[in-house]
Coordinates of C-alpha atoms and ligand atoms in Angstrom, one line a residue:
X45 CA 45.6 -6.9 -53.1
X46 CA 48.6 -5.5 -51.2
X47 CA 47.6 -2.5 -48.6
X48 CA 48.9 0.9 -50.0
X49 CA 48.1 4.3 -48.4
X50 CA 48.9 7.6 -48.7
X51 CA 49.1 11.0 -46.6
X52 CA 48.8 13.8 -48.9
X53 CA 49.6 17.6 -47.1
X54 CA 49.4 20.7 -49.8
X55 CA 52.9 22.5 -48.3
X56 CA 50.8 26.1 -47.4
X57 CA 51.9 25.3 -44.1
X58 CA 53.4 23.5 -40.7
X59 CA 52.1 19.7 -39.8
X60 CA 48.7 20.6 -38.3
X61 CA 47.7 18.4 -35.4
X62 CA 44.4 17.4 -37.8
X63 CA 47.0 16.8 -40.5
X64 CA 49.3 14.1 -38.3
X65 CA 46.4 12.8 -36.9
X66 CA 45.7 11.7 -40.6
X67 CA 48.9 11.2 -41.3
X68 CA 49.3 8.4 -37.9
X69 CA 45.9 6.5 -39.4
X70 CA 47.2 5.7 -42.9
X71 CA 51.3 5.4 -41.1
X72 CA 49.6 2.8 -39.1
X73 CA 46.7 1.2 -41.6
X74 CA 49.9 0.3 -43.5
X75 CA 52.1 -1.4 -40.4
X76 CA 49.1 -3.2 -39.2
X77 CA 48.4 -4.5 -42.5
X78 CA 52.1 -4.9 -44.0
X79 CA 51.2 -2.1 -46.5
X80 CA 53.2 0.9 -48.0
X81 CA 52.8 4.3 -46.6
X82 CA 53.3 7.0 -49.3
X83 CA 53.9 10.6 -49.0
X84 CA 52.7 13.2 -52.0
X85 CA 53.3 16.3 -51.7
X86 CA 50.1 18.3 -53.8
X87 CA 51.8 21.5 -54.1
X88 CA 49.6 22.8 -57.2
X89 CA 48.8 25.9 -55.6
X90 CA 51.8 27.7 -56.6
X91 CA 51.5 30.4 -54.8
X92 CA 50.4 29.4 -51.5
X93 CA 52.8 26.1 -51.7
X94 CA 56.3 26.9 -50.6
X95 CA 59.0 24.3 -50.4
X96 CA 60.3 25.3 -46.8
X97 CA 57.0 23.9 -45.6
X98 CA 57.5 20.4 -47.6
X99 CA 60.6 20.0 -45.6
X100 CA 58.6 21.2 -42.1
X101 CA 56.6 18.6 -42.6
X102 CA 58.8 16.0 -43.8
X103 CA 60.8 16.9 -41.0
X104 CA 57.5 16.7 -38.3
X105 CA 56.9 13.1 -39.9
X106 CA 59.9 12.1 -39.2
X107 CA 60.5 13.3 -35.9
X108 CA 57.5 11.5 -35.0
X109 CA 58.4 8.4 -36.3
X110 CA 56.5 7.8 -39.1
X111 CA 58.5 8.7 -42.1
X112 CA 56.8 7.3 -45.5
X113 CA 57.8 4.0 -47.5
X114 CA 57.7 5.8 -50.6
X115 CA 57.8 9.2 -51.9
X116 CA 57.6 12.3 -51.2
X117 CA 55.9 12.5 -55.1
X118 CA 54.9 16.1 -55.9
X119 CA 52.3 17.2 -57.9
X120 CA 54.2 19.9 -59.7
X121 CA 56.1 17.3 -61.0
X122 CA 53.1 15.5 -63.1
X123 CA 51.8 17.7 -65.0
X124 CA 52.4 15.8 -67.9
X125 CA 50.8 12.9 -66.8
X126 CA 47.3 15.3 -65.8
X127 CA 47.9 16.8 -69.3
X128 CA 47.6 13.5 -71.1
X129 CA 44.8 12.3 -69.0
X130 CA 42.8 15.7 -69.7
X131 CA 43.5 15.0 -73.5
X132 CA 42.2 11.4 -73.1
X133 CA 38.6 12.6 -71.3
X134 CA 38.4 14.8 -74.0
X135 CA 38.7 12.4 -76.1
X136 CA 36.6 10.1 -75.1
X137 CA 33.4 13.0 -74.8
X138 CA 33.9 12.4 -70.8
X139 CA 35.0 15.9 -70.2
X140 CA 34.2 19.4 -72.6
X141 CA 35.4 22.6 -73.2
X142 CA 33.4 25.2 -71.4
X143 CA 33.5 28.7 -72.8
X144 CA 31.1 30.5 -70.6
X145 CA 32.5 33.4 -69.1
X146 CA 32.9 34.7 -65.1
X147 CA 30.4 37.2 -66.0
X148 CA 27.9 34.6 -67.3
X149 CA 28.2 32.7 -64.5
X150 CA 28.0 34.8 -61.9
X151 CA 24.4 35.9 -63.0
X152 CA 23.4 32.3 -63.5
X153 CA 24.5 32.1 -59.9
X154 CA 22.6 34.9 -59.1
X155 CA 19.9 33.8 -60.7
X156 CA 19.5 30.5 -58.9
X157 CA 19.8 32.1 -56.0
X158 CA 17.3 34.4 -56.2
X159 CA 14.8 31.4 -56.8
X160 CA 16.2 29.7 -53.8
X161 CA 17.9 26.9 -56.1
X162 CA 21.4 25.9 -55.6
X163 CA 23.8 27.2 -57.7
X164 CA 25.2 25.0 -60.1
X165 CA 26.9 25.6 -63.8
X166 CA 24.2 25.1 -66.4
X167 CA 26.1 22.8 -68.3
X168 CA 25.0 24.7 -71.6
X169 CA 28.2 24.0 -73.4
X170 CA 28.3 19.8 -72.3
X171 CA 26.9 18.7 -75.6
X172 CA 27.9 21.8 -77.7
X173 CA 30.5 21.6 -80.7
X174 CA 30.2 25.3 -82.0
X175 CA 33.7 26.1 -79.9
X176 CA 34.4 29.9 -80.4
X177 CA 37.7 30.5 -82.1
X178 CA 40.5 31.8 -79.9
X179 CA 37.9 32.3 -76.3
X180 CA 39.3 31.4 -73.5
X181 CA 37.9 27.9 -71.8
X182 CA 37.7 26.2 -69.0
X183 CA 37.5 21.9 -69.7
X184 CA 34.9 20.5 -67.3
X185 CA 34.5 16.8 -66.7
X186 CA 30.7 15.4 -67.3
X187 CA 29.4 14.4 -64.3
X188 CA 26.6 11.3 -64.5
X189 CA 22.9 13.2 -65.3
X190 CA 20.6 10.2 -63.5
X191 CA 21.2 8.0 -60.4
X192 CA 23.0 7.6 -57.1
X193 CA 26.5 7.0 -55.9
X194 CA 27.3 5.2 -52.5
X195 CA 30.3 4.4 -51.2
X196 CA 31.3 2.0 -48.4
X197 CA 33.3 4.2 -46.2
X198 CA 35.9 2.5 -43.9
X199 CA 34.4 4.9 -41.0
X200 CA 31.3 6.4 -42.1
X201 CA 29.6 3.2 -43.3
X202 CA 27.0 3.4 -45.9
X203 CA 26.8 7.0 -47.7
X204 CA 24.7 7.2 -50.7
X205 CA 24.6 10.9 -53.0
X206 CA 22.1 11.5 -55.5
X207 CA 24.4 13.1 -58.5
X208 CA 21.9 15.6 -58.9
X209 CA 24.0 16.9 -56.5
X210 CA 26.9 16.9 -58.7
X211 CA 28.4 19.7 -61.0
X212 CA 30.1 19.6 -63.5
X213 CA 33.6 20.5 -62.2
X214 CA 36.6 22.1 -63.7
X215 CA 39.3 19.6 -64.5
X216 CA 41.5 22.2 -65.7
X217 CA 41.2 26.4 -65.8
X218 CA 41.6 28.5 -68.5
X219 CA 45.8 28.6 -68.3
X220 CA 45.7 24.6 -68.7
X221 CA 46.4 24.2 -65.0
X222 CA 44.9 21.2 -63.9
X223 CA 42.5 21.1 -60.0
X224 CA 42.7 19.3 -57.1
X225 CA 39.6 17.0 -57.8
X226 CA 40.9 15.9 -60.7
X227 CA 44.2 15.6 -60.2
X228 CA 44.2 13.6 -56.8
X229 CA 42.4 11.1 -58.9
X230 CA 45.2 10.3 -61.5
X231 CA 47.8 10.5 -58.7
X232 CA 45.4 8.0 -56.3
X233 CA 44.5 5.7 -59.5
X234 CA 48.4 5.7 -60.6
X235 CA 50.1 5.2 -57.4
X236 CA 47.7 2.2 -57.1
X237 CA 46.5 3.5 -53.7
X238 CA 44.3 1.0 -52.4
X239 CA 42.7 2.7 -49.1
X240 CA 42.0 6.9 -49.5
X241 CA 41.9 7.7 -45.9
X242 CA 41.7 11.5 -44.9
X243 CA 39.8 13.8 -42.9
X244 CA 35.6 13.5 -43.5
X245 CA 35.8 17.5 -44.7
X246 CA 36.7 15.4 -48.2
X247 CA 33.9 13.6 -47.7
X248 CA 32.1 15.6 -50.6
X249 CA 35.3 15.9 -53.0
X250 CA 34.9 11.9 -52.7
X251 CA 31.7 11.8 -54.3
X252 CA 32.9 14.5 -57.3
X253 CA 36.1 11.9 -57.6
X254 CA 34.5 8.8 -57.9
X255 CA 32.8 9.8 -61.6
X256 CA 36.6 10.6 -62.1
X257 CA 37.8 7.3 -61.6
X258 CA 34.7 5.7 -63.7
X259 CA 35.8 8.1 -66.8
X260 CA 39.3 7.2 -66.8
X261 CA 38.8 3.5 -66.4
X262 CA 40.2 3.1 -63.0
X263 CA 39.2 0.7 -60.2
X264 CA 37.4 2.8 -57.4
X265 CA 40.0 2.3 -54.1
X266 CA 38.4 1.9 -50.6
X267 CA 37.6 5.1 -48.5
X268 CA 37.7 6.1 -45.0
X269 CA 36.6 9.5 -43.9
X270 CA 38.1 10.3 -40.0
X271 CA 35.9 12.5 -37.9
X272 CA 36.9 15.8 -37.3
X273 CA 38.6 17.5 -34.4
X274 CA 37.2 20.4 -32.7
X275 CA 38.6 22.7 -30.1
X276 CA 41.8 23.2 -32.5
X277 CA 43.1 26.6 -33.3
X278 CA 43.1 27.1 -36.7
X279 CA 45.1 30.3 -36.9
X280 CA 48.0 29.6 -38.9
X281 CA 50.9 28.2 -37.3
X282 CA 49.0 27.0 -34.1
X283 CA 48.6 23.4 -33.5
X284 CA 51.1 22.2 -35.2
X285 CA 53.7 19.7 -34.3
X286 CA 56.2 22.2 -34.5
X287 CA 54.9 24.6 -32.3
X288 CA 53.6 22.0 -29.7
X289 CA 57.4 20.4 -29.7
X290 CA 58.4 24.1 -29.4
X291 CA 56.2 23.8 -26.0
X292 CA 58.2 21.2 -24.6
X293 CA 55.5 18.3 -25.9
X294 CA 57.5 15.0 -26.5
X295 CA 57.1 13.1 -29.4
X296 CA 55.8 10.4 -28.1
X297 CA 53.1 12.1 -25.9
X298 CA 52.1 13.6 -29.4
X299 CA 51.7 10.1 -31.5
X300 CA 49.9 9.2 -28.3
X301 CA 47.6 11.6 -27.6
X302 CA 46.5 12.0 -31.3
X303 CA 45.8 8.5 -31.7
X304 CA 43.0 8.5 -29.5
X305 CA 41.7 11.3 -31.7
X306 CA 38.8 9.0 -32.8
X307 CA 40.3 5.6 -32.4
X308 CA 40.0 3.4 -28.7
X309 CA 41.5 0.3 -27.3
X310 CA 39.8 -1.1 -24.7
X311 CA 40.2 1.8 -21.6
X312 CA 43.8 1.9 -22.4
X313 CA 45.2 5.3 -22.6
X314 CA 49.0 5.1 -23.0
X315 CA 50.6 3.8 -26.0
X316 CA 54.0 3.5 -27.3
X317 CA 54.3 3.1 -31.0
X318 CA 54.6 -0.6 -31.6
X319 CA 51.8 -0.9 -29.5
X320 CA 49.6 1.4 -31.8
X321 CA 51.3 -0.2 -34.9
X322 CA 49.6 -4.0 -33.5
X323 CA 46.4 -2.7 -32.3
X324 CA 45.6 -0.1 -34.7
X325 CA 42.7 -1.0 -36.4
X326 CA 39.2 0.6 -38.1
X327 CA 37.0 -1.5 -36.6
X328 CA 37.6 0.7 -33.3
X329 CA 37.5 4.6 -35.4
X330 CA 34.6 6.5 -34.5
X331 CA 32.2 8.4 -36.2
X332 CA 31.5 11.0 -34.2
X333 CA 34.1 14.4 -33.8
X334 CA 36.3 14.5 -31.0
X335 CA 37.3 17.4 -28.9
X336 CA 41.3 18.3 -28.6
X337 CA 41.3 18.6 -24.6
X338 CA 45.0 19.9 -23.9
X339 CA 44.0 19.3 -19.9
X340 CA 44.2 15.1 -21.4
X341 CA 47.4 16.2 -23.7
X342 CA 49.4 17.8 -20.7
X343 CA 48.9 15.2 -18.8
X344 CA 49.8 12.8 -21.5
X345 CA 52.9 14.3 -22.0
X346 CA 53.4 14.5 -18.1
X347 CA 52.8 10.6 -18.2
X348 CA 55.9 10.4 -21.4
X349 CA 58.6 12.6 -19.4
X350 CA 57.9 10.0 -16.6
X351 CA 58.3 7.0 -18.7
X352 CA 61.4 7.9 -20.8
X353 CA 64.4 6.9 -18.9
X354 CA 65.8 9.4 -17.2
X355 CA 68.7 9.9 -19.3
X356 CA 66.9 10.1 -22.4
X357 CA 65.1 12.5 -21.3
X358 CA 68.1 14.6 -19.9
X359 CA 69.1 14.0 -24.2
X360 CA 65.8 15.5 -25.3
X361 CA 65.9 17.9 -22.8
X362 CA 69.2 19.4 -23.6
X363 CA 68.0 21.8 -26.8
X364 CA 65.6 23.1 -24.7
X365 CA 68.0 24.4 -22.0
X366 CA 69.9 25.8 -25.0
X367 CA 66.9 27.9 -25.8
X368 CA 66.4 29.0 -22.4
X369 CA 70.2 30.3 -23.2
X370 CA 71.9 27.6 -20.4
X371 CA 74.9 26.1 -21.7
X372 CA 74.4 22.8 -20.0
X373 CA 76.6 18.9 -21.1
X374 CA 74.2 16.0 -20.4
X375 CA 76.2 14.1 -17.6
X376 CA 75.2 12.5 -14.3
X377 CA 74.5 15.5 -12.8
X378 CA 71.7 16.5 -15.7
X379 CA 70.3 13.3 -15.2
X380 CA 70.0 13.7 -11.6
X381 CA 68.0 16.6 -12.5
X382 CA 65.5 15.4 -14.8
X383 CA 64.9 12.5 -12.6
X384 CA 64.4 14.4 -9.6
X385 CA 62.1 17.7 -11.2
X386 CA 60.2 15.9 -14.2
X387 CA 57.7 14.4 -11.7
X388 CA 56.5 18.1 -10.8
X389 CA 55.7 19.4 -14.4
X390 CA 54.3 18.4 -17.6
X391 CA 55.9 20.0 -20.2
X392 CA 60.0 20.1 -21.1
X393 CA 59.6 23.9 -21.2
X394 CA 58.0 23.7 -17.6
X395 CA 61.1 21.6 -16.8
X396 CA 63.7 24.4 -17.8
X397 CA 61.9 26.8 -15.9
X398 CA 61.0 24.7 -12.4
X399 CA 64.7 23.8 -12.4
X400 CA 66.2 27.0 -13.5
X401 CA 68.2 27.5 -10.3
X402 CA 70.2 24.5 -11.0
X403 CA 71.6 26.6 -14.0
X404 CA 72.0 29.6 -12.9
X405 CA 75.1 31.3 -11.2
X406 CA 73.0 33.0 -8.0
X407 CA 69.6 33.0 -6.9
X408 CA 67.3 35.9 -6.0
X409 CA 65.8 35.3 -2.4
X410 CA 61.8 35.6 -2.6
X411 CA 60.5 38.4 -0.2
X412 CA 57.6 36.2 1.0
X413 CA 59.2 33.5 1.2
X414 CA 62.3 34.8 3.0
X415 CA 59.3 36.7 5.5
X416 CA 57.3 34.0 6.5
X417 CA 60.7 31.0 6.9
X418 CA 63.5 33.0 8.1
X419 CA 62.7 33.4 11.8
X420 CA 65.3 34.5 14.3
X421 CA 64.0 31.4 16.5
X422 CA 66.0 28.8 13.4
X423 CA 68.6 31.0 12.9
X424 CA 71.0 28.8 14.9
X425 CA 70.2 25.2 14.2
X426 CA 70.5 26.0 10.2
X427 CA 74.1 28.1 11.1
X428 CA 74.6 24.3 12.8
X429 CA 73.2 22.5 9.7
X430 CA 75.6 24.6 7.1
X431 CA 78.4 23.8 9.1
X432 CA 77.7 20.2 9.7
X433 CA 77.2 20.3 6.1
X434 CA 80.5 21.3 5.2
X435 CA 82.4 18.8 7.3
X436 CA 80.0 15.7 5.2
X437 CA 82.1 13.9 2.8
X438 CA 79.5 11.5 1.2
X439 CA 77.1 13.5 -0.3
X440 CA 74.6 11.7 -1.0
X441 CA 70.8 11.9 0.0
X442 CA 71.0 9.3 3.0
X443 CA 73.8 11.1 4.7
X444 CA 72.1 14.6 4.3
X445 CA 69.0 13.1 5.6
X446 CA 71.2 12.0 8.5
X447 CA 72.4 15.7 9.1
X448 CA 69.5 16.8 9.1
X449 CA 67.5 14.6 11.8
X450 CA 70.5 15.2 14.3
X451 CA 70.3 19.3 13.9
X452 CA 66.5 18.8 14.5
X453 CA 66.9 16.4 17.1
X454 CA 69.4 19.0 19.4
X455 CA 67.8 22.0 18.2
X456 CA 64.1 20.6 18.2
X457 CA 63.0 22.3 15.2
X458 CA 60.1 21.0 12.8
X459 CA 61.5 19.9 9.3
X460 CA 59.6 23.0 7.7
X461 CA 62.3 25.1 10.1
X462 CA 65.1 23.6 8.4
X463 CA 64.0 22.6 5.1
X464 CA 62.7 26.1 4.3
X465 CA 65.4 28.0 4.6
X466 CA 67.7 25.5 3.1
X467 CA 65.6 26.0 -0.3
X468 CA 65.6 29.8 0.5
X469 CA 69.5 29.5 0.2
X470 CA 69.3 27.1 -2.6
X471 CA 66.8 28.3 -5.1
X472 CA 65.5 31.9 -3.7
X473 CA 62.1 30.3 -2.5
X474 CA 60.3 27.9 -1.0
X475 CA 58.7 25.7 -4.2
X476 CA 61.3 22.6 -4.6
X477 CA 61.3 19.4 -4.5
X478 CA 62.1 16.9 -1.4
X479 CA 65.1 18.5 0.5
X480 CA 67.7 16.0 1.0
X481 CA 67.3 14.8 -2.9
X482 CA 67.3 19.0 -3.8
X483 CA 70.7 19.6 -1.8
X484 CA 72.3 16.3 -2.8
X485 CA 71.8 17.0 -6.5
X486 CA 73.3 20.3 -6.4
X487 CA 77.1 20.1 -6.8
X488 CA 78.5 19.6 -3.9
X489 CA 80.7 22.7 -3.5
X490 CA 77.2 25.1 -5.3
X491 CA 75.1 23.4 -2.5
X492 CA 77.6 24.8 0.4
X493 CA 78.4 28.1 -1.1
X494 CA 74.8 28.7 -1.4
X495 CA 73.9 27.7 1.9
X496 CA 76.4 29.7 3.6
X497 CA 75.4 33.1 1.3
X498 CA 72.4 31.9 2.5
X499 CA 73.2 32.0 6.0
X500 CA 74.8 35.2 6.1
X501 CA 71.3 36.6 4.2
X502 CA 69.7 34.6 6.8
X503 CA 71.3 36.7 9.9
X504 CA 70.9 39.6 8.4
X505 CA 67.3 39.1 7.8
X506 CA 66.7 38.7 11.0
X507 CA 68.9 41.3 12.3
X508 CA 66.7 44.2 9.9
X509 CA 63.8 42.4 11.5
Ligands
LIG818 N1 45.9 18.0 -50.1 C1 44.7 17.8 -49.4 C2 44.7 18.5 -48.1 O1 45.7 19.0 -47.7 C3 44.5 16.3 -49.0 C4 43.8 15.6 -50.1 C5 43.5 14.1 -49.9 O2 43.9 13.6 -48.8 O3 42.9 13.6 -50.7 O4 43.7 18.6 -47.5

């Protein structure tokens, strides 16, 4: 039997981190067994479901790289087929009209509550033919009276329910509209999905869907239910891919980092892709919740934007600087850039801000900083260094370096005594990266207009002092 999956989001919504997480299992289920991911779409809540999150989340899936093999179906789009299956359970006696009304069941609910039972419809019209003319109705679907059902879940093991437990459900309410119990069942059954993998907060629906499946004739698929995540915000909006790419996570730090949500190889902690797609299995997915740690995912990420080559990551970098409002073209010099700041953050948000001077037309010199470097006793070796500066015609790190050693050689000054006052004059303070990398990825003719302004701010500095 050929391997076929399925993620299936309601669109009330952005791609929760729980939701791609469930998403990546079944994406990957399906590569690693040469099976068919599907995408539904069960948008039967009509009001809450609103087509600008279908595409959110089509658009999530596919940034992350794991757009479906077939589909997006949606469930608003079969309600024919949920119709005719209704009509054939009641036709068969394996579902019934219900007329009982919100009154009556509300003090049968009541009722067992007050005698510490648990509420449960009474099923007093299951066997009953004496339909009022023209009442509204609800159609319930029978649920088996004696026994146990026990499925063989793909993470859970062994889980057996005594269908006691069981209520009769409604299949459809009283304006025809058919529920999600019922109607996940038909769409599972008729898009022959062989492995129902989802989060273990279906774990109960599962047990109300399998009598489903038994009533309509349909071969029961194979189920795993993924532990849950704690530690995410569920306030609407928040973790979601969306907002965490907003953040400056990259995609692949995402894939990454929510793989390990339950699943292990080995120690290993950093995956690309194709290395998830070959080892992905559920021999190695947990039963027990895990926590989201966004320490691990920062430095996840931090271990991505060092991986990528540089120059793709000066590409994915580039819409973020447009945000931050920097016009910026991704050339050599933007490259430089990444290459030489992503080692001192770990988001691409954190990058635009610890660079920000090399996009900016001036810098504002730090108060502290400028107190405690620019001392009347270095004034003159950096007025040397600026100058020796200007004369350099290879400007590259090496030859910098080389300026650098001579001024502090004849001037014997520490490196500090230089090297502070040169990132003073470069980017307003003192928190930069090595020096002779910083100056020779400036531009060469930003880098000396800088460092002269600088200068002058320098001798007047000291001059006030
Ligand atoms: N639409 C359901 C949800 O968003 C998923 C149902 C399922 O996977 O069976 O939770």
């Amino acid at each position: 039997m050929s391997v076929r999956v399925r993620f299936a989001p309601s669109p009330t919504g952005y791609l929760h981190m729980g939701g791609a997480r469930t998403a990546l299992f079944n994406y990957l289920f399906a590569r690693k067994e040469g099976g068919t991911f599907v995408l539904r779409i069960e948008d039967t809540d009509l009001e809450r479901s609103k087509p600008e999150y279908t595409q959110v989340i089509l658009d999530a899936m596919e940034w992350l790289g794991m757009s479906p093999d077939e589909g997006p179906y949606y469930q608003t789009q079969r309600f024919d087929l949920y119709r005719e299956k209704i009509d054939e359970l009641l036709a068969a006696g394996h579902a019934y009209k219900c007329f009982s009304t919100p009154e009556e069941l509300e003090a049968d609910r009541e009722k067992a509550l007050a005698e510490g039972r648990k509420p449960m419809y009474s099923r007093k019209w299951r066997d009953r033919t004496d339909h009022p003319e023209g009442e509204p109705f609800v159609i319930r679907i029978k649920m088996p009276l004696e026994g146990t059902l026990t499925i063989n879940d793909m993470v859970q093991g062994t889980v057996t329910v005594d269908v006691k437990e069981l209520d009769d459900f409604i299949i459809a309410r009283s304006d025809g509209s058919p529920t999600y119990n019922f109607v996940v069942v038909v769409d599972d059954a008729t898009m022959n999905i062989s492995h129902v993998i989802r989060g273990n907060d279906h774990l109960n629906n599962t047990f109300r869907q399998i009598p489903v499946y038994q009533a309509l004739g349909y071969d029961i698929p194979t189920f795993g239910h993924l532990p849950l995540i704690d530690g995410l915000s569920k306030r609407k909006g928040s973790a979601s891919v969306q907002v965490y790419r907003e953040q400056g996570f990259l995609k692949e730090a995402i894939v990454n980092y929510i793989s390990r949500l339950g699943w292990s190889h080995g120690d290993q902690e950093l995956f690309t892709m194709a290395e998830l797609e070959s080892f992905f299995g559920f021999d190695h997915v947990g039963r027990s919740s895990s926590t989201f740690d966004q320490d691990k995912f920062l430095w996840v990420n931090s271990e991505w934007m060092k991986r990528l080559e540089p120059e793709e990551l000066a590409k994915r970098w580039l819409p973020y600087l447009e945000d931050a409002g920097y016009s910026v073209e991704l050339d050599e010099r933007l490259v430089a850039i990444t290459a030489l700041m992503r080692d001192r953050v770990n988001t691409m948000v954190a990058l635009t801000e610890e660079s920000h001077y090399f996009f900016t037309e001036d810098v504002t010199y730090d108060e502290k900083a400028s107190k405690k470097w620019l001392k009347a006793g270095g004034l003159e070796g950096f007025g040397a260094l600026v100058s020796r500066l200007e004369q350099l015609e290879d400007w590259s790190a090496s030859s910098i370096e080389a300026v650098y050693k001579e001024v502090m050689a004849e001037f014997e000054l520490g490196m500090a005594k230089v090297a502070q006052p040169t990132r003073i004059a470069l980017t307003g303070a003192t928190n930069s990266p090595s020096v002779y990398d910083l100056v020779a990825t400036f531009e060469r003719d930003v880098a000396i207009a800088r460092l002269q302004k600088g200068l002058a701010y320098y001798t007047e500095y000291v001059g006030d002092a």
